[in-house]
Amino acid sequence: MGTYKTGDGQTEISLSVDINTLGLAASRAIVLLISDPSSAKAVAHSENATGDIAKKIIGTSNGLQNRRLSILTKVDLLDSDLEQRKAQYNNITANYVLSGGTDGSVTFNTPLKSVDAKYKTALIHQPIDLI
Amino acid sequence: MKKITLIFGILLINVTLKAQQSIKLKDLAVPNSPAFILTDITPTLIQNPNSPKKFVLGLAQSFDKSSSGFPENYAAEFAPYWLTSSEGKNVYAAVGLKTKTDDDGNFKILNKEDIFSGLKFTSISLGFINKDLIPDGVDLSQKVFAVGARATFIKVQQDGYAKKMKGLIDEWHIAAQKDLEAYQLAIAIDASQENLDLQAKKLAEKNAQKSGALADEIAELIQQKPKFSWDFAGAYATYGIEDQDWQTGRVGAWTTLSTYIPLASANAKAIKNYFNLNASLRYLRDNFSKNDLGVITKNNNIDVGGKAALEFDQLSVGVETLYRYVNGKGNAENRTVGVINYKIADNIFLNGAFGKNFESQSKSIAILGINWGIGSEKANLPGN
């Protein structure tokens, strides 16, 4: 879990996501109040199967403070060989950059990863608490 | 009982007649692991490291086991592209589609294929073995180091491949966004590894529906045979003779040109029937070969072969021709034969070859046999 200081002004906070994989990838980012899951709102998503999200404003410091930013990526690995898929899963990396807040530009690159038993579908999750 | 006798009879014919043939067209096709073919390294020795760490570890272990400073038998095959980090890689490069990043940093996928995309998957094979490859009557192993590479230089996919592939990937991306929408809230609220594992399992079970089916279709399209391909391989083996003296032992080079003309509409979901034409050229040099007089000498073989075949899902029927030149002269193994392969069931194939040798019109080739294979591959003619 990462944390990022947004500050409390009207400054715009931006997010960019860079997913590195040879598989099919799709990413989506939401913000929510943990105490009120119905507040969840999608703020960005990938435009193609690279899974990348080009730098995008996701809200203002005031609007994002005390919320959780969740960036989830689904990856489908295509190789027909199980060992190759295992290697490809292990090689998946991701970089998430937040900027515009009190913390300035910060890169997060240690997401949680999980994959099914056949190593065909993986989920990559980076949660960041905005404080 | 009659059936059993017949089967044994067929197998006996197969074994007897196969022994008369030392080269086959499939031997001419570009091999996946040229270094191993060159030095007859057995598959049981071969490792397929899927990370640089495993490769280095395997090599280090084989050095450790050795008392001579030369690794004990070790052979590995790998494609560096798959071993290295995924940094900067994406699925479009993997499936051979062209992409472009404009001056503003916008990433664009073009409806065009990259015909050189196969080059990045170039594989390396290397082996350290202790083996007697010099037929001099002295039973003494040499230290043999062999290295080889295999590459697809040009691969032109079937008509409409790029458009079809891009369309499927776009569809997959839309379906995957819906998957994310369905699971993300639960993952965001409980952001633990345990919950992510649980949700990943649930997603995988549900995945067979839309995005999973599309991913399978994309994987199937990747496996489709190309309209044209040009493959190369090369290998070199050096022998350590009496510990200090290292000499070139064998050198090999292979190239194959192939074309697969689909026997179905380009709009078909997956093409499985083709008219296949291919031509192969192989050069082999053995600096320690025994000639007819029993003298160790240098030997240069050039083999040329080709095939035309109709390939269906279960059945392949074709004709293949093969010429061998030993030190520039024609050879008795030159021949043209008809070949038939039929997949009786998973892992059971009926193979037949019928024809005549060139050298003597009276020398016929007739092979009919059943192969029990491992795996569930389609019945293909040799050379695919």
CSV table of N, CA and C in Angstrom, one decimal, chain B residues 133-289:
chain,number,residue,atom,x,y,z
B,133,LEU,N,33.1,-37.7,-30.8
B,133,LEU,CA,32.5,-37.3,-32.2
B,133,LEU,C,33.5,-37.6,-33.3
B,134,ILE,N,34.7,-38.1,-32.9
B,134,ILE,CA,35.7,-38.4,-33.9
B,134,ILE,C,35.7,-40.0,-34.1
B,135,PRO,N,35.3,-40.4,-35.3
B,135,PRO,CA,35.2,-41.9,-35.6
B,135,PRO,C,36.5,-42.5,-35.9
B,136,ASP,N,37.5,-42.4,-35.0
B,136,ASP,CA,38.8,-42.9,-35.3
B,136,ASP,C,39.1,-44.3,-34.7
B,137,GLY,N,38.1,-44.9,-34.1
B,137,GLY,CA,38.4,-46.2,-33.5
B,137,GLY,C,38.9,-46.2,-32.1
B,138,VAL,N,39.3,-45.0,-31.6
B,138,VAL,CA,39.7,-44.8,-30.2
B,138,VAL,C,38.5,-44.3,-29.4
B,139,ASP,N,38.2,-45.0,-28.4
B,139,ASP,CA,37.0,-44.7,-27.6
B,139,ASP,C,37.4,-43.6,-26.6
B,140,LEU,N,37.5,-42.4,-27.0
B,140,LEU,CA,37.9,-41.3,-26.2
B,140,LEU,C,37.0,-40.1,-26.4
B,141,SER,N,36.4,-39.6,-25.4
B,141,SER,CA,35.5,-38.4,-25.5
B,141,SER,C,36.3,-37.2,-25.7
B,142,GLN,N,35.7,-36.3,-26.5
B,142,GLN,CA,36.2,-34.9,-26.6
B,142,GLN,C,35.4,-34.0,-25.8
B,143,LYS,N,36.0,-32.9,-25.4
B,143,LYS,CA,35.2,-31.8,-24.9
B,143,LYS,C,34.6,-31.0,-26.1
B,144,VAL,N,33.3,-31.0,-26.1
B,144,VAL,CA,32.6,-30.3,-27.3
B,144,VAL,C,31.9,-29.1,-26.8
B,145,PHE,N,32.1,-28.0,-27.4
B,145,PHE,CA,31.3,-26.8,-27.2
B,145,PHE,C,30.6,-26.4,-28.5
B,146,ALA,N,29.3,-26.3,-28.4
B,146,ALA,CA,28.5,-26.0,-29.6
B,146,ALA,C,27.6,-24.8,-29.3
B,147,VAL,N,27.5,-24.0,-30.3
B,147,VAL,CA,26.6,-22.8,-30.2
B,147,VAL,C,25.8,-22.6,-31.5
B,148,GLY,N,24.6,-22.2,-31.4
B,148,GLY,CA,23.8,-22.0,-32.6
B,148,GLY,C,22.7,-21.0,-32.4
B,149,ALA,N,22.2,-20.5,-33.5
B,149,ALA,CA,21.1,-19.5,-33.4
B,149,ALA,C,20.1,-19.9,-34.5
B,150,ARG,N,18.8,-19.6,-34.2
B,150,ARG,CA,17.7,-19.8,-35.1
B,150,ARG,C,16.9,-18.5,-35.2
B,151,ALA,N,16.5,-18.1,-36.4
B,151,ALA,CA,15.7,-16.9,-36.5
B,151,ALA,C,14.7,-17.0,-37.7
B,152,THR,N,13.6,-16.3,-37.5
B,152,THR,CA,12.7,-16.1,-38.6
B,152,THR,C,13.0,-14.7,-39.2
B,153,PHE,N,13.6,-14.7,-40.4
B,153,PHE,CA,14.0,-13.4,-40.9
B,153,PHE,C,12.8,-12.6,-41.4
B,154,ILE,N,11.9,-13.3,-42.2
B,154,ILE,CA,10.7,-12.6,-42.7
B,154,ILE,C,9.5,-13.5,-42.4
B,155,LYS,N,8.4,-12.9,-42.0
B,155,LYS,CA,7.2,-13.6,-41.8
B,155,LYS,C,6.1,-12.8,-42.3
B,156,VAL,N,5.4,-13.2,-43.3
B,156,VAL,CA,4.3,-12.4,-43.9
B,156,VAL,C,3.0,-13.2,-43.5
B,157,GLN,N,2.2,-12.6,-42.7
B,157,GLN,CA,1.0,-13.3,-42.3
B,157,GLN,C,-0.1,-13.4,-43.4
B,158,GLN,N,-1.1,-14.2,-43.1
B,158,GLN,CA,-2.2,-14.4,-44.1
B,158,GLN,C,-2.9,-13.0,-44.3
B,159,ASP,N,-3.6,-12.9,-45.5
B,159,ASP,CA,-4.3,-11.7,-45.8
B,159,ASP,C,-5.2,-11.3,-44.6
B,160,GLY,N,-5.3,-10.1,-44.3
B,160,GLY,CA,-6.2,-9.6,-43.3
B,160,GLY,C,-5.8,-9.8,-41.9
B,161,TYR,N,-4.6,-10.4,-41.7
B,161,TYR,CA,-4.2,-10.7,-40.3
B,161,TYR,C,-4.1,-9.5,-39.4
B,162,ALA,N,-3.5,-8.4,-39.9
B,162,ALA,CA,-3.3,-7.2,-39.0
B,162,ALA,C,-4.7,-6.7,-38.6
B,163,LYS,N,-5.6,-6.5,-39.5
B,163,LYS,CA,-6.9,-6.0,-39.2
B,163,LYS,C,-7.7,-6.9,-38.2
B,164,LYS,N,-7.6,-8.2,-38.5
B,164,LYS,CA,-8.3,-9.1,-37.7
B,164,LYS,C,-7.7,-9.1,-36.3
B,165,MET,N,-6.4,-9.1,-36.2
B,165,MET,CA,-5.8,-9.2,-34.9
B,165,MET,C,-6.1,-7.9,-34.1
B,166,LYS,N,-5.9,-6.7,-34.8
B,166,LYS,CA,-6.2,-5.5,-34.0
B,166,LYS,C,-7.7,-5.4,-33.6
B,167,GLY,N,-8.6,-5.9,-34.4
B,167,GLY,CA,-10.0,-5.9,-34.1
B,167,GLY,C,-10.3,-6.8,-32.9
B,168,LEU,N,-9.6,-8.0,-32.8
B,168,LEU,CA,-9.8,-8.9,-31.7
B,168,LEU,C,-9.3,-8.3,-30.4
B,169,ILE,N,-8.1,-7.7,-30.5
B,169,ILE,CA,-7.5,-7.1,-29.3
B,169,ILE,C,-8.3,-5.9,-28.8
B,170,ASP,N,-8.9,-5.1,-29.7
B,170,ASP,CA,-9.8,-4.0,-29.3
B,170,ASP,C,-11.0,-4.6,-28.6
B,171,GLU,N,-11.5,-5.6,-29.1
B,171,GLU,CA,-12.7,-6.3,-28.5
B,171,GLU,C,-12.3,-6.8,-27.1
B,172,TRP,N,-11.2,-7.4,-27.0
B,172,TRP,CA,-10.7,-7.9,-25.7
B,172,TRP,C,-10.6,-6.8,-24.7
B,173,HIS,N,-10.0,-5.7,-25.2
B,173,HIS,CA,-9.8,-4.5,-24.2
B,173,HIS,C,-11.1,-4.0,-23.7
B,174,ILE,N,-12.2,-4.0,-24.5
B,174,ILE,CA,-13.5,-3.5,-24.0
B,174,ILE,C,-14.0,-4.6,-23.0
B,175,ALA,N,-13.9,-5.8,-23.3
B,175,ALA,CA,-14.4,-6.9,-22.4
B,175,ALA,C,-13.6,-6.9,-21.1
B,176,ALA,N,-12.3,-6.7,-21.2
B,176,ALA,CA,-11.5,-6.7,-20.0
B,176,ALA,C,-11.8,-5.5,-19.1
B,177,GLN,N,-12.2,-4.3,-19.7
B,177,GLN,CA,-12.6,-3.2,-18.9
B,177,GLN,C,-13.8,-3.5,-18.1
B,178,LYS,N,-14.7,-4.3,-18.7
B,178,LYS,CA,-15.9,-4.7,-18.0
B,178,LYS,C,-15.6,-5.7,-16.8
B,179,ASP,N,-14.6,-6.6,-17.0
B,179,ASP,CA,-14.2,-7.4,-16.0
B,179,ASP,C,-13.6,-6.6,-14.8
B,180,LEU,N,-12.8,-5.6,-15.1
B,180,LEU,CA,-12.2,-4.7,-14.1
B,180,LEU,C,-13.3,-4.0,-13.3
B,181,GLU,N,-14.3,-3.5,-14.1
B,181,GLU,CA,-15.4,-2.8,-13.4
B,181,GLU,C,-16.2,-3.7,-12.4
B,182,ALA,N,-16.3,-5.0,-12.8
B,182,ALA,CA,-17.0,-5.9,-11.9
B,182,ALA,C,-16.2,-6.3,-10.6
B,183,TYR,N,-14.9,-6.3,-10.7
B,183,TYR,CA,-14.1,-6.8,-9.6
B,183,TYR,C,-13.4,-5.7,-8.8
B,184,GLN,N,-13.2,-4.5,-9.4
B,184,GLN,CA,-12.3,-3.5,-8.8
B,184,GLN,C,-12.7,-3.0,-7.4
B,185,LEU,N,-14.0,-2.8,-7.2
B,185,LEU,CA,-14.5,-2.3,-5.9
B,185,LEU,C,-14.1,-3.2,-4.8
B,186,ALA,N,-14.4,-4.5,-4.9
B,186,ALA,CA,-14.0,-5.5,-3.9
B,186,ALA,C,-12.5,-5.5,-3.6
B,187,ILE,N,-11.7,-5.3,-4.7
B,187,ILE,CA,-10.3,-5.4,-4.5
B,187,ILE,C,-9.8,-4.1,-3.9
B,188,ALA,N,-10.4,-3.0,-4.2
B,188,ALA,CA,-10.0,-1.7,-3.6
B,188,ALA,C,-10.3,-1.6,-2.1
B,189,ILE,N,-11.4,-2.1,-1.7
B,189,ILE,CA,-11.9,-1.9,-0.3
B,189,ILE,C,-10.9,-2.8,0.6
B,190,ASP,N,-10.7,-4.0,0.2
B,190,ASP,CA,-9.8,-4.9,0.9
B,190,ASP,C,-8.6,-5.1,0.0
B,191,ALA,N,-7.6,-4.2,0.2
B,191,ALA,CA,-6.5,-4.3,-0.7
B,191,ALA,C,-5.4,-5.2,-0.2
B,192,SER,N,-5.8,-6.4,0.4
B,192,SER,CA,-4.8,-7.3,0.8
B,192,SER,C,-4.4,-8.3,-0.3
B,193,GLN,N,-3.3,-9.0,-0.1
B,193,GLN,CA,-2.8,-10.0,-1.1
B,193,GLN,C,-3.8,-11.2,-1.1
B,194,GLU,N,-4.3,-11.5,0.1
B,194,GLU,CA,-5.3,-12.7,0.1
B,194,GLU,C,-6.5,-12.4,-0.7
B,195,ASN,N,-7.0,-11.2,-0.5
B,195,ASN,CA,-8.3,-10.8,-1.3
B,195,ASN,C,-8.0,-10.8,-2.8
B,196,LEU,N,-6.8,-10.2,-3.1
B,196,LEU,CA,-6.5,-10.2,-4.6
B,196,LEU,C,-6.4,-11.6,-5.1
B,197,ASP,N,-5.8,-12.5,-4.4
B,197,ASP,CA,-5.7,-13.9,-4.8
B,197,ASP,C,-7.1,-14.5,-5.0
B,198,LEU,N,-8.0,-14.2,-4.1
B,198,LEU,CA,-9.4,-14.7,-4.1
B,198,LEU,C,-10.1,-14.2,-5.3
B,199,GLN,N,-10.0,-12.9,-5.6
B,199,GLN,CA,-10.7,-12.2,-6.7
B,199,GLN,C,-10.1,-12.7,-8.0
B,200,ALA,N,-8.8,-12.9,-8.1
B,200,ALA,CA,-8.1,-13.4,-9.3
B,200,ALA,C,-8.6,-14.8,-9.6
B,201,LYS,N,-8.9,-15.6,-8.6
B,201,LYS,CA,-9.4,-17.0,-8.8
B,201,LYS,C,-10.8,-16.9,-9.4
B,202,LYS,N,-11.6,-16.0,-8.8
B,202,LYS,CA,-13.0,-15.8,-9.2
B,202,LYS,C,-13.0,-15.3,-10.7
B,203,LEU,N,-12.2,-14.4,-10.9
B,203,LEU,CA,-12.1,-13.8,-12.3
B,203,LEU,C,-11.7,-14.8,-13.3
B,204,ALA,N,-10.7,-15.7,-13.0
B,204,ALA,CA,-10.3,-16.7,-13.9
B,204,ALA,C,-11.4,-17.7,-14.2
B,205,GLU,N,-12.2,-18.0,-13.2
B,205,GLU,CA,-13.3,-18.9,-13.4
B,205,GLU,C,-14.4,-18.3,-14.3
B,206,LYS,N,-14.6,-17.0,-14.2
B,206,LYS,CA,-15.6,-16.3,-15.0
B,206,LYS,C,-15.1,-16.0,-16.3
B,207,ASN,N,-13.8,-15.9,-16.4
B,207,ASN,CA,-13.1,-15.3,-17.6
B,207,ASN,C,-13.3,-16.1,-18.8
B,208,ALA,N,-13.7,-17.4,-18.7
B,208,ALA,CA,-13.9,-18.2,-19.9
B,208,ALA,C,-15.0,-17.6,-20.8
B,209,GLN,N,-15.8,-16.7,-20.2
B,209,GLN,CA,-16.9,-16.2,-21.0
B,209,GLN,C,-16.5,-15.2,-22.1
B,210,LYS,N,-16.2,-14.0,-21.8
B,210,LYS,CA,-16.0,-13.0,-22.9
B,210,LYS,C,-14.5,-12.8,-23.2
B,211,SER,N,-13.8,-12.1,-22.3
B,211,SER,CA,-12.4,-11.7,-22.5
B,211,SER,C,-11.6,-13.0,-22.7
B,212,GLY,N,-11.9,-14.0,-21.9
B,212,GLY,CA,-11.1,-15.3,-22.0
B,212,GLY,C,-11.2,-15.9,-23.3
B,213,ALA,N,-12.5,-15.9,-23.8
B,213,ALA,CA,-12.7,-16.5,-25.2
B,213,ALA,C,-12.0,-15.7,-26.2
B,214,LEU,N,-12.0,-14.4,-26.1
B,214,LEU,CA,-11.3,-13.6,-27.1
B,214,LEU,C,-9.8,-13.8,-27.0
B,215,ALA,N,-9.3,-13.9,-25.7
B,215,ALA,CA,-7.8,-14.2,-25.6
B,215,ALA,C,-7.4,-15.5,-26.3
B,216,ASP,N,-8.3,-16.5,-26.1
B,216,ASP,CA,-8.1,-17.8,-26.8
B,216,ASP,C,-8.1,-17.7,-28.3
B,217,GLU,N,-9.0,-16.8,-28.8
B,217,GLU,CA,-9.1,-16.6,-30.2
B,217,GLU,C,-7.8,-15.9,-30.8
B,218,ILE,N,-7.3,-15.0,-30.0
B,218,ILE,CA,-6.1,-14.3,-30.3
B,218,ILE,C,-4.9,-15.2,-30.3
B,219,ALA,N,-4.9,-16.1,-29.3
B,219,ALA,CA,-3.8,-17.1,-29.2
B,219,ALA,C,-3.8,-18.0,-30.4
B,220,GLU,N,-5.0,-18.4,-30.8
B,220,GLU,CA,-5.2,-19.3,-32.0
B,220,GLU,C,-4.7,-18.6,-33.3
B,221,LEU,N,-5.0,-17.3,-33.4
B,221,LEU,CA,-4.6,-16.5,-34.6
B,221,LEU,C,-3.1,-16.4,-34.7
B,222,ILE,N,-2.5,-16.3,-33.5
B,222,ILE,CA,-1.0,-16.2,-33.5
B,222,ILE,C,-0.4,-17.5,-34.0
B,223,GLN,N,-1.1,-18.6,-33.8
B,223,GLN,CA,-0.6,-19.9,-34.2
B,223,GLN,C,-0.8,-20.2,-35.7
B,224,GLN,N,-1.6,-19.4,-36.3
B,224,GLN,CA,-2.0,-19.6,-37.7
B,224,GLN,C,-0.7,-19.6,-38.6
B,225,LYS,N,-0.6,-20.4,-39.6
B,225,LYS,CA,0.6,-20.5,-40.4
B,225,LYS,C,0.7,-19.2,-41.3
B,226,PRO,N,1.9,-18.7,-41.5
B,226,PRO,CA,2.0,-17.5,-42.3
B,226,PRO,C,1.9,-17.8,-43.8
B,227,LYS,N,1.6,-16.7,-44.6
B,227,LYS,CA,1.5,-16.8,-46.0
B,227,LYS,C,2.9,-17.1,-46.6
B,228,PHE,N,3.9,-16.5,-46.0
B,228,PHE,CA,5.3,-16.7,-46.4
B,228,PHE,C,6.2,-16.6,-45.2
B,229,SER,N,7.2,-17.4,-45.1
B,229,SER,CA,8.2,-17.2,-44.1
B,229,SER,C,9.6,-17.7,-44.6
B,230,TRP,N,10.6,-17.0,-44.0
B,230,TRP,CA,12.0,-17.3,-44.4
B,230,TRP,C,12.8,-17.5,-43.1
B,231,ASP,N,13.2,-18.7,-42.8
B,231,ASP,CA,13.8,-19.0,-41.6
B,231,ASP,C,15.3,-19.4,-41.8
B,232,PHE,N,16.1,-19.0,-40.8
B,232,PHE,CA,17.6,-19.3,-40.9
B,232,PHE,C,18.0,-20.0,-39.6
B,233,ALA,N,19.1,-20.8,-39.7
B,233,ALA,CA,19.7,-21.3,-38.5
B,233,ALA,C,21.2,-21.5,-38.8
B,234,GLY,N,22.0,-21.4,-37.9
B,234,GLY,CA,23.4,-21.7,-38.0
B,234,GLY,C,24.0,-22.3,-36.8
B,235,ALA,N,25.0,-23.1,-36.9
B,235,ALA,CA,25.6,-23.7,-35.6
B,235,ALA,C,27.1,-24.0,-35.9
B,236,TYR,N,27.8,-24.0,-34.8
B,236,TYR,CA,29.3,-24.2,-34.8
B,236,TYR,C,29.6,-25.1,-33.6
B,237,ALA,N,30.5,-26.1,-33.9
B,237,ALA,CA,30.9,-26.9,-32.8
B,237,ALA,C,32.4,-27.0,-32.9
B,238,THR,N,33.0,-26.9,-31.7
B,238,THR,CA,34.5,-27.0,-31.6
B,238,THR,C,34.8,-28.1,-30.6
B,239,TYR,N,35.9,-28.9,-30.9
B,239,TYR,CA,36.3,-30.0,-30.1
B,239,TYR,C,37.6,-29.7,-29.4
B,240,GLY,N,37.6,-30.1,-28.1
B,240,GLY,CA,38.8,-30.0,-27.3
B,240,GLY,C,39.5,-31.3,-27.4
B,241,ILE,N,40.6,-31.3,-28.1
B,241,ILE,CA,41.3,-32.6,-28.3
B,241,ILE,C,42.6,-32.6,-27.5
B,242,GLU,N,42.7,-33.6,-26.7
B,242,GLU,CA,43.8,-33.7,-25.8
B,242,GLU,C,44.0,-32.5,-24.9
B,243,ASP,N,42.9,-32.0,-24.4
B,243,ASP,CA,42.8,-30.9,-23.4
B,243,ASP,C,43.2,-29.5,-23.9
B,244,GLN,N,44.3,-29.4,-24.7
B,244,GLN,CA,44.8,-28.1,-25.0
B,244,GLN,C,44.3,-27.6,-26.4
B,245,ASP,N,44.2,-28.6,-27.3
B,245,ASP,CA,44.0,-28.2,-28.7
B,245,ASP,C,42.6,-28.2,-29.1
B,246,TRP,N,42.1,-27.0,-29.4
B,246,TRP,CA,40.7,-26.8,-29.8
B,246,TRP,C,40.6,-26.7,-31.3
B,247,GLN,N,39.8,-27.5,-31.9
B,247,GLN,CA,39.7,-27.5,-33.4
B,247,GLN,C,38.2,-27.4,-33.8
B,248,THR,N,38.0,-26.7,-34.9
B,248,THR,CA,36.6,-26.7,-35.4
B,248,THR,C,36.2,-28.1,-35.8
B,249,GLY,N,35.0,-28.6,-35.3
B,249,GLY,CA,34.6,-29.9,-35.6
B,249,GLY,C,33.5,-29.9,-36.7
B,250,ARG,N,32.4,-29.3,-36.4
B,250,ARG,CA,31.3,-29.3,-37.4
B,250,ARG,C,30.8,-27.8,-37.5
B,251,VAL,N,30.3,-27.6,-38.7
B,251,VAL,CA,29.6,-26.3,-39.0
B,251,VAL,C,28.3,-26.6,-39.8
B,252,GLY,N,27.3,-25.9,-39.4
B,252,GLY,CA,26.0,-26.2,-40.2
B,252,GLY,C,25.3,-24.9,-40.4
B,253,ALA,N,24.6,-24.9,-41.5
B,253,ALA,CA,23.7,-23.7,-41.8
B,253,ALA,C,22.4,-24.2,-42.5
B,254,TRP,N,21.3,-23.7,-42.2
B,254,TRP,CA,20.0,-24.1,-42.7
B,254,TRP,C,19.2,-22.9,-43.1
B,255,THR,N,18.4,-23.1,-44.2
B,255,THR,CA,17.5,-22.1,-44.5
B,255,THR,C,16.2,-22.7,-45.1
B,256,THR,N,15.1,-22.2,-44.8
B,256,THR,CA,13.8,-22.8,-45.4
B,256,THR,C,12.9,-21.6,-45.8
B,257,LEU,N,12.4,-21.8,-47.0
B,257,LEU,CA,11.4,-20.8,-47.5
B,257,LEU,C,10.0,-21.6,-47.5
B,258,SER,N,9.0,-21.0,-46.9
B,258,SER,CA,7.7,-21.7,-46.8
B,258,SER,C,6.6,-20.8,-47.2
B,259,THR,N,5.6,-21.4,-47.9
B,259,THR,CA,4.4,-20.7,-48.1
B,259,THR,C,3.2,-21.6,-47.8
B,260,TYR,N,2.2,-21.0,-47.2
B,260,TYR,CA,1.0,-21.7,-46.8
B,260,TYR,C,-0.2,-21.0,-47.4
B,261,ILE,N,-0.9,-21.6,-48.4
B,261,ILE,CA,-2.0,-21.0,-49.0
B,261,ILE,C,-3.3,-21.6,-48.4
B,262,PRO,N,-4.1,-20.8,-47.7
B,262,PRO,CA,-5.2,-21.3,-47.0
B,262,PRO,C,-6.3,-21.9,-47.9
B,263,LEU,N,-6.9,-23.0,-47.5
B,263,LEU,CA,-7.9,-23.6,-48.3
B,263,LEU,C,-9.3,-23.3,-47.7
B,264,ALA,N,-9.4,-22.0,-47.3
B,264,ALA,CA,-10.6,-21.5,-46.7
B,264,ALA,C,-10.6,-20.0,-46.8
B,265,SER,N,-11.8,-19.4,-46.6
B,265,SER,CA,-11.9,-18.0,-46.7
B,265,SER,C,-11.0,-17.3,-45.6
B,266,ALA,N,-10.5,-16.2,-46.0
B,266,ALA,CA,-9.6,-15.4,-45.0
B,266,ALA,C,-10.5,-15.0,-43.8
B,267,ASN,N,-11.8,-15.0,-44.0
B,267,ASN,CA,-12.6,-14.5,-42.9
B,267,ASN,C,-12.9,-15.7,-41.9
B,268,ALA,N,-12.5,-16.9,-42.3
B,268,ALA,CA,-12.7,-18.0,-41.4
B,268,ALA,C,-12.1,-17.8,-40.0
B,269,LYS,N,-12.7,-18.3,-39.0
B,269,LYS,CA,-12.2,-18.0,-37.6
B,269,LYS,C,-10.7,-18.5,-37.4
B,270,ALA,N,-10.5,-19.7,-37.8
B,270,ALA,CA,-9.1,-20.2,-37.7
B,270,ALA,C,-8.9,-21.1,-38.9
B,271,ILE,N,-7.8,-20.8,-39.6
B,271,ILE,CA,-7.5,-21.6,-40.8
B,271,ILE,C,-6.7,-22.8,-40.4
B,272,LYS,N,-7.2,-24.0,-40.8
B,272,LYS,CA,-6.5,-25.2,-40.4
B,272,LYS,C,-6.1,-26.1,-41.7
B,273,ASN,N,-6.6,-25.7,-42.9
B,273,ASN,CA,-6.3,-26.4,-44.1
B,273,ASN,C,-5.5,-25.5,-45.0
B,274,TYR,N,-4.4,-26.1,-45.5
B,274,TYR,CA,-3.5,-25.3,-46.4
B,274,TYR,C,-3.0,-26.1,-47.5
B,275,PHE,N,-2.6,-25.4,-48.6
B,275,PHE,CA,-1.7,-25.9,-49.6
B,275,PHE,C,-0.3,-25.4,-49.2
B,276,ASN,N,0.6,-26.3,-49.0
B,276,ASN,CA,1.9,-25.9,-48.5
B,276,ASN,C,3.0,-26.2,-49.5
B,277,LEU,N,3.9,-25.2,-49.8
B,277,LEU,CA,5.1,-25.4,-50.6
B,277,LEU,C,6.2,-24.9,-49.7
B,278,ASN,N,7.3,-25.7,-49.7
B,278,ASN,CA,8.5,-25.2,-49.1
B,278,ASN,C,9.7,-25.8,-49.7
B,279,ALA,N,10.8,-25.0,-49.5
B,279,ALA,CA,12.1,-25.4,-50.0
B,279,ALA,C,13.1,-25.2,-48.9
B,280,SER,N,14.0,-26.2,-48.8
B,280,SER,CA,15.0,-26.1,-47.7
B,280,SER,C,16.4,-26.4,-48.3
B,281,LEU,N,17.4,-25.7,-47.7
B,281,LEU,CA,18.8,-25.9,-48.1
B,281,LEU,C,19.6,-26.1,-46.8
B,282,ARG,N,20.4,-27.1,-46.8
B,282,ARG,CA,21.3,-27.3,-45.6
B,282,ARG,C,22.7,-27.5,-46.0
B,283,TYR,N,23.6,-26.9,-45.3
B,283,TYR,CA,25.0,-27.1,-45.5
B,283,TYR,C,25.6,-27.7,-44.2
B,284,LEU,N,26.3,-28.8,-44.3
B,284,LEU,CA,26.9,-29.4,-43.1
B,284,LEU,C,28.4,-29.7,-43.4
B,285,ARG,N,29.3,-29.2,-42.6
B,285,ARG,CA,30.7,-29.5,-42.8
B,285,ARG,C,31.1,-30.3,-41.5
B,286,ASP,N,31.8,-31.4,-41.8
B,286,ASP,CA,32.3,-32.2,-40.7
B,286,ASP,C,33.8,-32.5,-40.9
B,287,ASN,N,34.6,-31.9,-40.1
B,287,ASN,CA,36.0,-32.0,-40.3
B,287,ASN,C,36.6,-33.3,-39.8
B,288,PHE,N,35.8,-34.1,-39.2
B,288,PHE,CA,36.2,-35.4,-38.7
B,288,PHE,C,35.3,-36.5,-39.1
B,289,SER,N,35.2,-36.8,-40.4
B,289,SER,CA,34.3,-37.7,-40.9
B,289,SER,C,35.1,-38.9,-41.5
